[in-house]
Amino acid sequence: MASKGTGTKGKGTGGKGAGGASGAGRRRAGLLAAASLFGAVVLLLGALGLLGGLQGVAAQVRAERWRPEQPTGPDHVTARMRAVRDAVEKEFRLPGGSGCYREDGGIAGGGEHPLGRACDFMLGPAGVRATGDRAELGDRIVRWVREHADDYGIWYVIYRQHIWSSRHPERGWLPMEDRGGVTGNHYDHVHISVY
Ligand SMILES: [Zn+2]
């Protein structure tokens, strides 16, 4: 009886003990799980960073393939830019047409317009913010550029104060500084530069 009782007690204590131990065990397991989840997240971020880094390197290598060209012809644009302009105009109906060469690029350093390596695709009248279908047309042109950048040697595209560069595709669609105004911030047109 006594031994049974002790046994029971022992069991009880054991049970309790086990209960306490399993509580601590659960906490430990929880901590371990949290730690390994944290580790996994760190690893994943590291892998993504590495992947992003590799993507960046691959993009740089692709960019180097495109040797800069000089403008030719009466429109004063490069053959590469002309091919992009013609492809965009063939693919989309542009309400405001396009403009490429300008003596004054209008930004610090001049940009690519004076070099004949940039075009603006107008979504409507200059200075009027594109809305509705016209704004959506801008989005479609940007999508087209991102899909075809490697085929045409497109360097970057700007629209609605955002920029995407084929040199840094891993960075995605990045917000830009405020250049002031609808046109300066590209709310009325899509800008494309080529290498
Ligand atoms: Zn432009």
Coordinates of C-alpha atoms and ligand atoms in Angstrom, one line a residue:
M1 CA 0.0 0.0 0.0
A2 CA 2.7 2.4 1.2
S3 CA 4.9 1.6 -1.7
K4 CA 1.9 1.9 -4.0
G5 CA 1.2 5.2 -2.4
T6 CA 4.7 6.3 -2.7
G7 CA 4.7 5.0 -6.2
T8 CA 1.6 7.0 -6.9
K9 CA 3.0 10.0 -5.1
G10 CA 6.3 9.5 -6.9
K11 CA 4.3 9.2 -10.1
G12 CA 2.4 12.3 -9.1
T13 CA 5.6 14.1 -8.3
G14 CA 7.1 12.7 -11.4
G15 CA 4.1 13.8 -13.2
K16 CA 4.3 17.2 -11.7
G17 CA 8.0 17.3 -12.3
A18 CA 7.5 16.2 -15.8
G19 CA 4.9 18.9 -16.1
G20 CA 7.3 21.5 -14.9
A21 CA 10.1 20.1 -17.0
S22 CA 7.9 20.0 -20.1
G23 CA 6.8 23.6 -19.4
A24 CA 10.4 24.7 -19.3
G25 CA 11.0 22.4 -22.3
R26 CA 8.2 24.0 -24.2
R27 CA 9.6 27.4 -23.4
R28 CA 13.0 26.2 -24.5
A29 CA 11.5 24.6 -27.6
G30 CA 9.7 27.9 -28.2
L31 CA 12.9 29.8 -27.8
L32 CA 14.7 27.4 -30.1
A33 CA 11.9 27.6 -32.7
A34 CA 12.0 31.4 -32.5
A35 CA 15.8 31.3 -32.7
S36 CA 15.8 29.0 -35.7
L37 CA 13.0 31.0 -37.4
F38 CA 15.1 34.1 -36.8
G39 CA 18.1 32.2 -38.2
A40 CA 16.1 31.1 -41.2
V41 CA 14.9 34.7 -41.8
V42 CA 18.4 36.0 -41.6
L43 CA 19.6 33.3 -44.0
L44 CA 16.7 34.1 -46.4
L45 CA 17.5 37.8 -46.2
G46 CA 21.2 37.0 -46.7
A47 CA 20.3 34.8 -49.7
L48 CA 18.0 37.5 -51.1
G49 CA 20.7 40.0 -50.6
L50 CA 23.2 37.7 -52.3
L51 CA 20.7 37.1 -55.1
G52 CA 20.1 40.8 -55.4
G53 CA 23.8 41.3 -55.5
L54 CA 24.2 38.7 -58.2
Q55 CA 21.3 40.2 -60.1
G56 CA 23.0 43.5 -59.9
V57 CA 26.3 42.2 -61.1
A58 CA 24.6 40.4 -64.0
A59 CA 22.8 43.6 -64.9
Q60 CA 26.0 45.5 -64.9
V61 CA 27.6 42.9 -67.2
R62 CA 24.6 43.2 -69.6
A63 CA 24.8 47.0 -69.4
E64 CA 28.5 46.9 -70.5
R65 CA 27.5 45.1 -73.7
W66 CA 25.9 48.3 -75.0
R67 CA 28.5 50.7 -76.3
P68 CA 27.4 54.3 -76.4
E69 CA 26.3 55.5 -79.9
Q70 CA 26.5 58.9 -81.5
P71 CA 23.3 60.5 -82.9
T72 CA 22.8 60.4 -86.6
G73 CA 20.2 61.7 -89.1
P74 CA 18.0 64.8 -89.0
D75 CA 16.2 63.8 -85.8
H76 CA 19.6 63.8 -84.1
V77 CA 19.0 60.5 -82.2
T78 CA 21.1 57.4 -82.0
A79 CA 20.1 54.2 -83.9
R80 CA 19.4 52.5 -80.6
M81 CA 17.1 55.3 -79.4
R82 CA 15.4 55.4 -82.8
A83 CA 14.6 51.7 -82.6
V84 CA 13.1 52.1 -79.1
R85 CA 11.0 55.1 -80.2
D86 CA 9.7 53.3 -83.2
A87 CA 8.9 50.2 -81.2
V88 CA 7.0 52.2 -78.5
E89 CA 5.1 54.1 -81.2
K90 CA 4.2 50.9 -83.0
E91 CA 3.1 49.2 -79.8
F92 CA 1.1 52.1 -78.3
R93 CA -1.1 54.9 -79.5
L94 CA 0.4 58.0 -78.0
P95 CA -2.0 60.8 -77.5
G96 CA 0.8 63.4 -77.3
G97 CA 3.5 62.0 -79.6
S98 CA 7.1 61.9 -78.7
G99 CA 10.1 64.3 -78.4
C100 CA 13.7 63.2 -78.3
Y101 CA 16.6 65.5 -79.1
R102 CA 16.8 68.7 -77.2
E103 CA 19.9 70.9 -76.9
D104 CA 19.1 71.7 -73.3
G105 CA 18.4 68.5 -71.3
G106 CA 16.9 70.6 -68.6
I107 CA 18.6 68.7 -65.7
A108 CA 22.0 68.8 -64.0
G109 CA 24.6 67.1 -66.2
G110 CA 22.3 67.5 -69.2
G111 CA 21.0 64.0 -69.2
E112 CA 20.5 62.0 -72.4
H113 CA 18.2 64.3 -74.5
P114 CA 21.1 66.4 -75.8
L115 CA 23.0 63.2 -76.6
G116 CA 20.1 61.8 -78.7
R117 CA 19.7 58.9 -76.3
A118 CA 16.4 59.8 -74.6
C119 CA 12.8 60.3 -75.7
D120 CA 9.7 61.6 -73.9
F121 CA 6.5 59.9 -74.7
M122 CA 3.7 62.3 -74.1
L123 CA 0.4 61.0 -72.6
G124 CA -1.4 64.2 -73.4
P125 CA -0.7 67.9 -73.4
A126 CA 2.5 69.0 -71.7
G127 CA 1.9 70.2 -68.1
V128 CA -1.4 68.3 -67.7
R129 CA -1.2 65.3 -65.3
A130 CA -2.3 62.1 -67.0
T131 CA -5.3 60.4 -65.4
G132 CA -7.5 57.4 -66.2
D133 CA -6.7 55.6 -69.4
R134 CA -3.8 57.9 -70.1
A135 CA -2.2 57.3 -66.8
E136 CA -2.7 53.6 -67.4
L137 CA -1.1 53.9 -70.8
G138 CA 2.0 55.2 -69.0
D139 CA 2.0 52.2 -66.7
R140 CA 1.8 49.9 -69.8
I141 CA 4.7 51.6 -71.4
V142 CA 6.8 51.2 -68.2
R143 CA 5.9 47.5 -68.1
W144 CA 6.9 47.1 -71.8
V145 CA 10.3 48.8 -71.1
R146 CA 11.0 46.6 -68.2
E147 CA 10.2 43.5 -70.3
H148 CA 12.2 44.6 -73.3
A149 CA 15.1 46.6 -71.8
D150 CA 17.6 43.9 -72.5
D151 CA 16.5 43.5 -76.2
Y152 CA 16.9 47.2 -77.0
G153 CA 19.6 48.5 -74.7
I154 CA 17.3 50.6 -72.6
W155 CA 19.0 52.1 -69.6
Y156 CA 16.2 53.6 -67.5
V157 CA 12.5 54.7 -67.6
I158 CA 10.9 57.5 -65.5
Y159 CA 7.2 57.9 -64.9
R160 CA 5.2 59.5 -62.1
Q161 CA 8.3 60.5 -60.1
H162 CA 9.6 56.9 -60.1
I163 CA 12.5 55.4 -61.9
W164 CA 13.5 51.8 -63.0
S165 CA 17.0 51.2 -64.2
S166 CA 18.3 48.1 -66.1
R167 CA 21.6 48.6 -64.3
H168 CA 19.8 48.0 -61.0
P169 CA 16.7 45.9 -61.8
E170 CA 16.9 44.4 -58.3
R171 CA 16.1 47.8 -56.8
G172 CA 12.7 47.9 -58.5
W173 CA 10.5 50.9 -59.1
L174 CA 12.2 53.6 -57.0
P175 CA 10.7 56.9 -55.9
M176 CA 12.6 60.0 -57.1
E177 CA 13.3 63.5 -55.7
D178 CA 10.8 66.2 -56.4
R179 CA 11.9 68.1 -59.5
G180 CA 8.9 70.4 -59.2
G181 CA 5.9 70.5 -61.5
V182 CA 3.9 68.0 -63.5
T183 CA 6.4 67.7 -66.4
G184 CA 9.5 67.8 -64.2
N185 CA 8.1 64.9 -62.1
H186 CA 7.0 63.0 -65.2
Y187 CA 3.2 63.0 -64.6
D188 CA 2.5 63.9 -68.2
H189 CA 5.0 61.8 -70.0
V190 CA 7.2 58.7 -69.8
H191 CA 10.9 59.3 -70.2
I192 CA 13.1 56.5 -71.7
S193 CA 16.9 56.7 -71.9
V194 CA 19.1 54.2 -73.8
Y195 CA 22.7 53.3 -73.3
Ligands
ZN1 ZN 12.9 63.2 -70.8

